Coordinates of C-alpha atoms and ligand atoms in Angstrom, one line a residue:
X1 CA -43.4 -110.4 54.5
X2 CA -42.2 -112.7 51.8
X3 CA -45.0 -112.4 49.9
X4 CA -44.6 -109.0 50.3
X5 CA -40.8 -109.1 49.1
X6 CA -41.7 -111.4 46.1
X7 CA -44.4 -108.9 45.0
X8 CA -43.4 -107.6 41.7
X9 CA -44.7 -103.9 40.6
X10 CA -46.1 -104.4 37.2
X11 CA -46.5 -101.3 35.2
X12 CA -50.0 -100.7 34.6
X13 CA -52.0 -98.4 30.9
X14 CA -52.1 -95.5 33.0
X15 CA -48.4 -95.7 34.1
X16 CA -47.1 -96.0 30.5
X17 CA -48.9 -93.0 29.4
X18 CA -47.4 -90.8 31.8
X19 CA -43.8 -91.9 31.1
X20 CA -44.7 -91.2 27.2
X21 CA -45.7 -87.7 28.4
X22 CA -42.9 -87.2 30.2
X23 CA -40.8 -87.8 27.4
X24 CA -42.4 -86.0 24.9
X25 CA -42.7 -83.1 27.8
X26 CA -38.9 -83.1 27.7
X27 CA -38.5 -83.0 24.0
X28 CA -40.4 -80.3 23.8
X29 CA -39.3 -78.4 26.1
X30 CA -35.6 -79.5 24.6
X31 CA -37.0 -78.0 21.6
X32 CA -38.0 -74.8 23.1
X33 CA -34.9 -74.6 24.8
X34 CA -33.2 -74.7 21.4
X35 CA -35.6 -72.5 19.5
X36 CA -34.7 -69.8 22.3
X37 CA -30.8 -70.6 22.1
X38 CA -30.7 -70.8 17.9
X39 CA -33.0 -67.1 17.9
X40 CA -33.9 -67.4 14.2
X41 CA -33.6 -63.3 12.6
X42 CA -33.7 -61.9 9.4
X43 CA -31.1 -61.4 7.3
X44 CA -31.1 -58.7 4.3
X45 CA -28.6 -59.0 1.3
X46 CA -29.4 -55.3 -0.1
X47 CA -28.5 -55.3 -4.0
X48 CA -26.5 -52.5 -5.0
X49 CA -25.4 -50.2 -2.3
X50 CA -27.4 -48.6 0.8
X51 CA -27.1 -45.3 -0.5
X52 CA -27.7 -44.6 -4.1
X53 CA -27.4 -40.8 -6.2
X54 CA -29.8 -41.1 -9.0
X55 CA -29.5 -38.3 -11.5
X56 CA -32.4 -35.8 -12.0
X57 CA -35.4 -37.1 -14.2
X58 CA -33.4 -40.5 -15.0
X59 CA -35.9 -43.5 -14.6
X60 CA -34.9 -45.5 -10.9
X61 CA -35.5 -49.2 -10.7
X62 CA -34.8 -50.2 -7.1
X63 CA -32.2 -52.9 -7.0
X64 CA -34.2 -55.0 -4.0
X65 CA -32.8 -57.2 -1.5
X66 CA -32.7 -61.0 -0.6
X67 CA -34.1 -62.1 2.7
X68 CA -33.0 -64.9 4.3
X69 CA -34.2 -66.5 7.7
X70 CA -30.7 -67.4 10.0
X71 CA -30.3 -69.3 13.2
X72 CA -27.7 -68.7 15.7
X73 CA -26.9 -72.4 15.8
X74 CA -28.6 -73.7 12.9
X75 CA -26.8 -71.3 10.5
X76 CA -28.7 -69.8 7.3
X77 CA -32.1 -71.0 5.4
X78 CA -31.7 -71.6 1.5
X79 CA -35.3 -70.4 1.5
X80 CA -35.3 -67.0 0.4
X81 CA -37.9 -65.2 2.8
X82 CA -40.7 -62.9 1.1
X83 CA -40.3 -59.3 1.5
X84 CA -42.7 -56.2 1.6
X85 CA -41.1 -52.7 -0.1
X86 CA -42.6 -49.2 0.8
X87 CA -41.4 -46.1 0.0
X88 CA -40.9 -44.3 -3.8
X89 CA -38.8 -42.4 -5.5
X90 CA -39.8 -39.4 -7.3
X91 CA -36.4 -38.8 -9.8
X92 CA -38.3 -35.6 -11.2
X93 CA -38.1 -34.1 -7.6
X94 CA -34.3 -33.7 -6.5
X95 CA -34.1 -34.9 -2.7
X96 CA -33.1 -37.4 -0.3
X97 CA -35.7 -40.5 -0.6
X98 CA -36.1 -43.7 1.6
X99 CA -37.0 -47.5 0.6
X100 CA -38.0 -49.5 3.5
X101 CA -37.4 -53.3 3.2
X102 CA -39.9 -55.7 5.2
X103 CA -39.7 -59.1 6.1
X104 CA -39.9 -61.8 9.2
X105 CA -39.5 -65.4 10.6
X106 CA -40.5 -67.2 13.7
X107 CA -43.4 -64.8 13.8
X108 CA -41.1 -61.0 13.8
X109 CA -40.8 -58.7 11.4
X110 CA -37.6 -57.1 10.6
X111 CA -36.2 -54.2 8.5
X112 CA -34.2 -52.3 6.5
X113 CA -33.9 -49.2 4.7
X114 CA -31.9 -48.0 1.8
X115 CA -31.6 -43.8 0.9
X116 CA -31.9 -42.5 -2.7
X117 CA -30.4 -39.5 -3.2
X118 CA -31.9 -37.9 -6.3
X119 CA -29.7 -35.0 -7.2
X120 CA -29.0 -32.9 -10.4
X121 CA -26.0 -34.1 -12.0
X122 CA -25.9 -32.0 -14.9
X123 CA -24.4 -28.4 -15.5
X124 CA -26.2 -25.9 -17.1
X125 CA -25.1 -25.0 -20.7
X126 CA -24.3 -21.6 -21.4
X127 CA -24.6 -20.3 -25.4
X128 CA -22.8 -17.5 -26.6
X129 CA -24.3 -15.0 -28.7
X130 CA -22.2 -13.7 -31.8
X131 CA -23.7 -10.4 -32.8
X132 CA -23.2 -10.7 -37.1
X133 CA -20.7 -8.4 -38.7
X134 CA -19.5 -7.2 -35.2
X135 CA -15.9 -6.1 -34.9
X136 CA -13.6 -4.8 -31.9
X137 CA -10.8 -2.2 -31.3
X138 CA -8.5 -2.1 -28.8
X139 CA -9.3 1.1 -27.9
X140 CA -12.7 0.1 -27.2
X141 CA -12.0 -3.2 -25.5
X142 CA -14.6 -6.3 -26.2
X143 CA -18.1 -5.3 -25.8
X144 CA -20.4 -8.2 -24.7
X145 CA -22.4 -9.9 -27.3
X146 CA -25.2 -11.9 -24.9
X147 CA -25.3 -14.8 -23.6
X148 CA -27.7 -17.3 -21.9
X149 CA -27.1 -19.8 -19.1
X150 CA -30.2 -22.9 -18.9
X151 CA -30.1 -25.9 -16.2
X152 CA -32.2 -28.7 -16.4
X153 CA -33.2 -28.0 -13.0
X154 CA -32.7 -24.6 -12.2
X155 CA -33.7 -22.9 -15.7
X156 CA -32.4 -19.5 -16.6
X157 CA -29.3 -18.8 -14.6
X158 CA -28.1 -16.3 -17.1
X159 CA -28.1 -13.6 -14.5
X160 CA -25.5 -15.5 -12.6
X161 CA -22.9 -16.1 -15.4
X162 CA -19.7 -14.6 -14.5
X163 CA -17.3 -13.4 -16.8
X164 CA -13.8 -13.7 -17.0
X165 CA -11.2 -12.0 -19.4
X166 CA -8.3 -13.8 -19.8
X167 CA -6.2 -11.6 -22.7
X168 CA -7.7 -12.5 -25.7
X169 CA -10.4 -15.2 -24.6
X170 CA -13.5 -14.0 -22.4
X171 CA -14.5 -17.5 -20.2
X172 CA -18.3 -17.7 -18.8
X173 CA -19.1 -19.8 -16.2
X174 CA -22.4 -20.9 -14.5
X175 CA -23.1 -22.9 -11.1
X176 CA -26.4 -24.3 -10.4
X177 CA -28.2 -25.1 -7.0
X178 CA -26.0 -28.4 -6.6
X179 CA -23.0 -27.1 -7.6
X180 CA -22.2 -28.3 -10.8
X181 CA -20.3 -25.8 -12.9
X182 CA -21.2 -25.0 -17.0
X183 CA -18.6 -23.2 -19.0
X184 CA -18.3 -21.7 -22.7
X185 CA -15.1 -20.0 -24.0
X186 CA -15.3 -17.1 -26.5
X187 CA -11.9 -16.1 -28.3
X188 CA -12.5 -12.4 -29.8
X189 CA -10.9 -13.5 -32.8
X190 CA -10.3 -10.0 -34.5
X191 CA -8.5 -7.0 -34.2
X192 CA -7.8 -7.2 -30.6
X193 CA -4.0 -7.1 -31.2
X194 CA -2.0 -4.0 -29.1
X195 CA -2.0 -0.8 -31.7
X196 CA 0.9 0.6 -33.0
X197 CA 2.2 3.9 -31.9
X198 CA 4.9 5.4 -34.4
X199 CA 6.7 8.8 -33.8
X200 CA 6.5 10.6 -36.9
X201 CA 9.8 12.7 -37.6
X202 CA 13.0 11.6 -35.9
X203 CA 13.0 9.8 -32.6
X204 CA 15.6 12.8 -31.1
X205 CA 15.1 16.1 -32.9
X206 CA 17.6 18.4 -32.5
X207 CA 16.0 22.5 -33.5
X208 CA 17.6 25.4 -32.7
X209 CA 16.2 28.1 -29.6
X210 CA 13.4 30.0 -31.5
X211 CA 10.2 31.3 -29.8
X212 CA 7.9 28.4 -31.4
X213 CA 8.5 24.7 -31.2
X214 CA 5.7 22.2 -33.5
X215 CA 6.4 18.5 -32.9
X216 CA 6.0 16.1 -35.7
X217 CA 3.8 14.2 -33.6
X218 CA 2.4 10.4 -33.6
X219 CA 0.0 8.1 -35.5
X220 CA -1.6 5.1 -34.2
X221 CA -3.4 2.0 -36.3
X222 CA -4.9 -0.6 -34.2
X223 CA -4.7 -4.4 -35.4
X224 CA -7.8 -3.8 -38.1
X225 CA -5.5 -0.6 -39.3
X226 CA -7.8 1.9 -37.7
X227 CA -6.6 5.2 -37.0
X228 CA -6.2 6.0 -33.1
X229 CA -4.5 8.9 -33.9
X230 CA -6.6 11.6 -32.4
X231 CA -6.7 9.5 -28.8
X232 CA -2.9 10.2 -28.0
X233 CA -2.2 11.7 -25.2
X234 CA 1.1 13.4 -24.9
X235 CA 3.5 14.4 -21.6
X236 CA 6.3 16.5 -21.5
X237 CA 6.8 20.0 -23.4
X238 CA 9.4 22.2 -25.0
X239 CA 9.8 25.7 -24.5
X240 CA 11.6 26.4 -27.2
X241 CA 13.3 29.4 -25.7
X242 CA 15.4 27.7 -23.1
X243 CA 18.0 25.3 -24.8
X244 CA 18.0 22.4 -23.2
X245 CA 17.2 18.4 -23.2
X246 CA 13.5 17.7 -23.2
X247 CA 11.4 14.7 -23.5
X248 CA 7.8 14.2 -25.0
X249 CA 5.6 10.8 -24.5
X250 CA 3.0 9.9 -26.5
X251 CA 0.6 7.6 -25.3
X252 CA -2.3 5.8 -25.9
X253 CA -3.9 3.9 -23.2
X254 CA -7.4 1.6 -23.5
X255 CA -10.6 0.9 -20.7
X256 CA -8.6 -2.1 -19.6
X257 CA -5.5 -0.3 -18.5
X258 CA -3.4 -1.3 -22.1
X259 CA -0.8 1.5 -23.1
X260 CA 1.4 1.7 -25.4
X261 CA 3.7 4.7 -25.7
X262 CA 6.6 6.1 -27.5
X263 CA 9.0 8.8 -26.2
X264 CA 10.6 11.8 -28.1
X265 CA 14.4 13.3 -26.8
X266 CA 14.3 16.8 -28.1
X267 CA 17.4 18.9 -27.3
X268 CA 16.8 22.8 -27.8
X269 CA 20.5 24.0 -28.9
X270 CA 21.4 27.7 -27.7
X271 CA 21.0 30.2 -30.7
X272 CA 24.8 31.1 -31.7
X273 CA 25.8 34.1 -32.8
X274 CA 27.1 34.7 -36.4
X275 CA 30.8 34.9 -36.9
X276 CA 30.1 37.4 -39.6
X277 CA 28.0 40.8 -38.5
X278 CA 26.3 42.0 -41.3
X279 CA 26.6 46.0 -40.8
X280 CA 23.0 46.6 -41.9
X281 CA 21.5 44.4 -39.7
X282 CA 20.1 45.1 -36.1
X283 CA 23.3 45.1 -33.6
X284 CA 24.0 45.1 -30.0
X285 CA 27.4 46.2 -28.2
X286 CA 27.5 44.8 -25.4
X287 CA 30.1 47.0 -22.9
X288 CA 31.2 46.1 -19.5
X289 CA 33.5 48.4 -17.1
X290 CA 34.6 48.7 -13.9
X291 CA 35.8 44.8 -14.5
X292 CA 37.9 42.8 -14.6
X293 CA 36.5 41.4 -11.2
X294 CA 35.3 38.2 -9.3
X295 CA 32.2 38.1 -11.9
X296 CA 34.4 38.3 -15.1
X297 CA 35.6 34.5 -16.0
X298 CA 31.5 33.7 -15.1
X299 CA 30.7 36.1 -17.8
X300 CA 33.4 34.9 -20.3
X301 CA 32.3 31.4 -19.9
X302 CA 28.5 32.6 -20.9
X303 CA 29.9 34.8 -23.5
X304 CA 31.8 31.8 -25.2
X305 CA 28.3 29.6 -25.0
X306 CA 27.0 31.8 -27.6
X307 CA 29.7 33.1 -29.4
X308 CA 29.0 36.3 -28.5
X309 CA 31.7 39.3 -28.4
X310 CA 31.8 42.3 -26.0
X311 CA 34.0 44.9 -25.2
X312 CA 35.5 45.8 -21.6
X313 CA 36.7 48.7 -20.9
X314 CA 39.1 47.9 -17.7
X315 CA 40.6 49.0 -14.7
X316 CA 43.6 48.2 -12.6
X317 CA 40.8 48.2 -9.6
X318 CA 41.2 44.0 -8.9
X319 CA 44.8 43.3 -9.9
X320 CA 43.9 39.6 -9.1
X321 CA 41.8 39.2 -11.6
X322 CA 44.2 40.9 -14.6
X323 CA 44.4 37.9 -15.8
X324 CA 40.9 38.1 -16.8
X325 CA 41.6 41.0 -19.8
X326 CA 44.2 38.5 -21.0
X327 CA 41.3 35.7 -21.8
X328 CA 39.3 38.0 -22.3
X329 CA 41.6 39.5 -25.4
X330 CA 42.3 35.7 -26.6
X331 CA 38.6 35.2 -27.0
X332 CA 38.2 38.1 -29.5
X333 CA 36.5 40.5 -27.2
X334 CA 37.9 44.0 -27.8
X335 CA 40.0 45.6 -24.7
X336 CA 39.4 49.4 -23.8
X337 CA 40.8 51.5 -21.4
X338 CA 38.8 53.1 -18.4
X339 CA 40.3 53.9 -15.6
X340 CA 43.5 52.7 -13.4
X341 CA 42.0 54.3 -10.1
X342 CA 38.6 55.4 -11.4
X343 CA 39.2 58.3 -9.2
X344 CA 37.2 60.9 -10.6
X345 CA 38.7 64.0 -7.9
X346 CA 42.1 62.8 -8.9
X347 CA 41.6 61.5 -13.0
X348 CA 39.9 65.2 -13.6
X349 CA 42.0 67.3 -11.4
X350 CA 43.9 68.2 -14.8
X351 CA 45.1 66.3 -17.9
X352 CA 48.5 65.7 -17.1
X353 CA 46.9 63.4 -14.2
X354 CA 44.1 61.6 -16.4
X355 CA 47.2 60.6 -18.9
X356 CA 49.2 59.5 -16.6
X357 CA 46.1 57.2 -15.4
X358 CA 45.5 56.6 -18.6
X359 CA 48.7 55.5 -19.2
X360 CA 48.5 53.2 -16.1
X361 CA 45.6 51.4 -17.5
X362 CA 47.4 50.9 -21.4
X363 CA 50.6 49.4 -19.3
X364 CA 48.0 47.0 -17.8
X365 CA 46.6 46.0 -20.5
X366 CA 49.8 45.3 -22.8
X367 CA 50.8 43.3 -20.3
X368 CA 48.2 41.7 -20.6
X369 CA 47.1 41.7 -24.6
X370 CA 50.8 42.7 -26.0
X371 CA 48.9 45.9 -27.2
X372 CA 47.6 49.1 -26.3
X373 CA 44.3 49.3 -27.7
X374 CA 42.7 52.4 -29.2
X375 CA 39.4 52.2 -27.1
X376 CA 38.5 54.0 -24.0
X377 CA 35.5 55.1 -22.4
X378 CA 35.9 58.0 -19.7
X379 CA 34.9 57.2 -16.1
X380 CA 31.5 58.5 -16.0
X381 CA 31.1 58.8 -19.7
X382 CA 31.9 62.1 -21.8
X383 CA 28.7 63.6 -20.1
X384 CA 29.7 63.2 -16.6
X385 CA 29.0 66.1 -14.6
X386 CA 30.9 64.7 -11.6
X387 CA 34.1 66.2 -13.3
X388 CA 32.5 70.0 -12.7
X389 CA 35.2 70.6 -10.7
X390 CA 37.6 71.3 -13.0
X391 CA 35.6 73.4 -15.5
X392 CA 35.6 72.2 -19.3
X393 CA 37.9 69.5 -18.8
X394 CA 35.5 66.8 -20.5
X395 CA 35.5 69.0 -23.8
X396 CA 39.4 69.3 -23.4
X397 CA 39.7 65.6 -22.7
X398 CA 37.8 64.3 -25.2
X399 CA 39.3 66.7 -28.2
X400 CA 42.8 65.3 -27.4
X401 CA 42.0 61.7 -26.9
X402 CA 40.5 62.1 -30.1
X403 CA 43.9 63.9 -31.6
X404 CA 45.8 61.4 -30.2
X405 CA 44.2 58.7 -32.2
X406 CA 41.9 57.3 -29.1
X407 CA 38.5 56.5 -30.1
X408 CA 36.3 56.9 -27.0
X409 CA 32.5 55.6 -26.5
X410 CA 29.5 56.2 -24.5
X411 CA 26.5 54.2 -25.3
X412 CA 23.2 55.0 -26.1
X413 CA 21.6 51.8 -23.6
X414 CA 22.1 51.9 -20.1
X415 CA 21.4 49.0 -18.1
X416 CA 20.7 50.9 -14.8
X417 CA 23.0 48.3 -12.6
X418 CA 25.2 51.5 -11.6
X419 CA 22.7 52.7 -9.2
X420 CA 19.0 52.4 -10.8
X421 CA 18.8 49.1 -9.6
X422 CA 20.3 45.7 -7.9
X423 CA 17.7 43.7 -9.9
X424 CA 18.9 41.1 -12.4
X425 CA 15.2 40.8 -13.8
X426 CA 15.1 44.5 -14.2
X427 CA 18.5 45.4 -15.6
X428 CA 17.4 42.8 -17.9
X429 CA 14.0 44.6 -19.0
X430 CA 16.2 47.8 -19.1
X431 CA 18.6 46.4 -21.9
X432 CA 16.0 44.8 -23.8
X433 CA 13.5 47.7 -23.7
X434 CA 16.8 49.6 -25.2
X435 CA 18.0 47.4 -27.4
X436 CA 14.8 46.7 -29.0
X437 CA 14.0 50.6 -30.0
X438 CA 17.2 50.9 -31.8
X439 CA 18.6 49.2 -34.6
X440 CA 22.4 49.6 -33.2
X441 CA 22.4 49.3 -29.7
X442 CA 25.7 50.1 -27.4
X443 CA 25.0 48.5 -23.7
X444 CA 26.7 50.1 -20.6
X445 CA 26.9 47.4 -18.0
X446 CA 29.6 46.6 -15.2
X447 CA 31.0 43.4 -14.7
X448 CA 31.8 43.8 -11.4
X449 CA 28.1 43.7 -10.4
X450 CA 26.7 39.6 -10.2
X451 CA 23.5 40.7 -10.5
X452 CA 24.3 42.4 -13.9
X453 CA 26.3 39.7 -15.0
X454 CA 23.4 37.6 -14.0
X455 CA 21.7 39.1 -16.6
X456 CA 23.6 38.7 -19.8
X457 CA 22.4 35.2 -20.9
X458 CA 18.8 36.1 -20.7
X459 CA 19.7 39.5 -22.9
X460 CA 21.8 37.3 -25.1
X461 CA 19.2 34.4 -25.6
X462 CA 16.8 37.1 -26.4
X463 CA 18.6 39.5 -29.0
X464 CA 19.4 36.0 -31.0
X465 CA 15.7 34.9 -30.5
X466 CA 14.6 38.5 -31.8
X467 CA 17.4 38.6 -34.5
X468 CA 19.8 41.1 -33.2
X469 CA 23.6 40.4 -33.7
X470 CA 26.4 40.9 -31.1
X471 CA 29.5 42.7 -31.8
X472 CA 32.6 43.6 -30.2
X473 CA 33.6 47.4 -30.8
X474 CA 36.4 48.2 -32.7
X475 CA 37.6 51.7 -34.0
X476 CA 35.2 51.9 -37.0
X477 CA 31.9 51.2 -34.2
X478 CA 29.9 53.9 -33.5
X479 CA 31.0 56.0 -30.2
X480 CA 26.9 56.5 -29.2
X481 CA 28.5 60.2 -27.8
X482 CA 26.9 61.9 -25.5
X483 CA 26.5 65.6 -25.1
X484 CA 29.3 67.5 -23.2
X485 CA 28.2 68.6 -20.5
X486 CA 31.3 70.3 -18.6
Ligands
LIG501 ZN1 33.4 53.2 -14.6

């Protein structure tokens, strides 16, 4: 047993081999182990960024990358690692390219890519054409010249150039396919300034009523001093027989909208009739009975307008409106007795009674006036036949009103308002038919009938248009008798 315990174990060749196996074993599998845990990759450094815009047709150098070899544990290789590149870049050919970027270590390959974007970076150029020895009105506006519109890429875009007035500069601009914009500018540099529109005459006329009216008129230069003249347009008118304010615009107006105007006041003053009648010239009497009445101050008001006298022959019929024969008087129209009662059973039941009416009528009108006046016209006129009654008592009647000094008047124009008609137009048409076939017209009317009275301006505004003069009778006027005819 001893020898047993005192037996030593001597390593033998083969023992010593295995143990150096072992150990080399171990380191290699150590350095697997660490191979696996420091997982070498490739690491790209890319020069220049990953995406790059290269502008059409410019030449394209890729920047490249580094590759470098890098261990989890070991950290990074100085050795720069080799790399492969694929891919081009056509700049001639807008569009979105791609450079891949090859390399590997420990036996795997690795990538990388960077995009190209080729793209057209410059705007097309438009030129303007400038036709030689052209000129433009306003009137006319700017009329386009040409132009042409040329990308690199695109080539003629000319048909998309949009044109933009702004006043006196016209702007172009073009967009190509990748949206970059060309623009030209073109200032008109001639006569494009706003014409000038000049009234000729005064800027408010003033004419008198007549039956024609010619205005002065306008003249127009544009900025190169052309004459626009025969473009204006003008508004408004003047009828030249109604007095009045009236207004006139000229105007000129271009394609674009541009006017220009200037405005004309015209007042048409009311025809006034002379102060002085000359006795050989055409005359109208105008003569109103039955007044005064509601309708009289109306008619003294137009009367005054024109300056026009009349004569009424009055009545005691509307003692409120007496007062009436007293303006009336004042304003230089001549008073004449008619009638107190115009009550032709009782005025031409004798004499004695149509005096004392008579008489009635005179005390009236001095109260009135302060005079008695030497006019009268019978009720009915000196022709009545309403006085048959009492036979021959117009041919007695008008012998002693004569004897006595009276000068009594018919008229020769009758303006149908005592019965022929209620009509303003037509009592009107009745005067002026009349009046116009005469040279001395006298004009029965009654002012106690609107409708008559309604007339008088438009008879007035005529005779003065036609040359007639109005005149207030007096004991030298004409009586216009009629036949007796009882
Ligand atoms: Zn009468």
């Amino acid at each position: 047993m001893r020898t047993e315990r005192n037996r030593k174990s001597i390593p033998t060749d083969h023992s010593l081999l295995t143990a150096v196996l072992s150990v080399l074993a171990v380191a290699l599998l150590a350095l697997a182990v660490l191979l696996r845990v420091d997982s070498r990759f490739v690491r790209f450094y890319m020069y220049d960024n990953a995406e790059i815009s290269v502008p059409y047709g410019e030449l394209y150098v890729d920047p490249g990358v580094r590759a470098v070899s890098v261990g989890r544990l070991t950290g990074e290789s100085p050795l720069e690692l080799p790399v492969s590149v694929s891919g081009t870049v056509n700049t001639t050919v807008p569009g979105d390219y791609t450079i891949t970027y090859r390399s590997s270590t420990m036996f795997r390959a690795y990538e990388t890519e960077r995009v190209v974007h080729v793209t057209d970076q410059t705007a097309p150029v438009i030129r303007l054409v400038q036709r030689e020895g052209y000129r433009c009105s306003w009137l006319d506006g700017y009329e386009e010249e040409g132009y042409t519109a040329e990308d690199n890429v695109d080539g003629d875009l000319s048909a998309l150039v949009q044109v933009e007035n702004r006043g006196e500069e016209w702007l172009y601009t073009v967009t190509d396919a990748a949206g970059n914009t060309g623009s030209a500018l073109r200032r008109i540099p001639y006569a494009f300034g706003r014409p000038e529109l000049r009234l000729l005459g005064e800027e408010t006329l003033s004419v008198p009523a007549s039956y024609t009216y010619e205005d002065p008129g306008a003249t127009a230069l544009d900025g190169e001093g052309r004459d626009l003249s025969q473009y204006i347009h003008c508004d408004g008118e003047v009828i030249p027989t109604v007095p009045g304010e009236y207004e006139l615009c000229y105007w000129l107006e271009n394609a674009r909208g541009d006017r220009v105007e200037a405005i004309r006041h015209v007042t048409v003053e009311p025809l006034k009739n002379p102060d002085v009648i000359d006795p050989e010239g055409k005359i109208i009497y105008l003569s109103f009975d039955d007044g005064p009445g509601p309708y009289t101050d109306r008619l003294l008001d137009i009367l005054e307008r024109y300056n026009v006298k009349a004569s009424f022959f009055v009545t005691g019929l509307e003692p409120d409106y007496a007062d009436c024969i007293g303006r009336a008087f004042r304003e230089g129209h001549s008073i004449g007795a008619h009638s107190a009662s115009h009550d032709y059973k009782a005025i031409y039941a004798n004499e004695e009674a149509f005096f004392e009416d008579l008489n009635a009528v005179q005390e009236l009108i001095h109260a009135q006036t302060g005079e008695y006046t030497a006019l009268c016209r019978f009720p009915g006129g000196s022709s009545n036949t309403v006085s048959r009654f009492n036979r021959g008592i117009m041919s007695r009647l008008t012998q002693r009103v004569e004897e006595m000094g009276l000068c009594y008047f018919d008229w020769n124009v009758s303006s149908g308002d005592a019965g022929g008609t209620t009509d303003s137009d037509q009592v009107y048409w009745n005067i002026v038919e009349g009046c116009a076939a005469q040279r001395v017209s006298l004009v029965l009317q009654h002012d106690n009938k609107d409708f008559s009275v309604d007339a008088v301006e438009k008879v007035i505004q005529w005779g003065l248009l036609n040359g007639y003069a109005f005149a207030p009778l007096d004991s030298d006027s004409p009586g216009m008798h009629h036949r007796i005819a009882n």
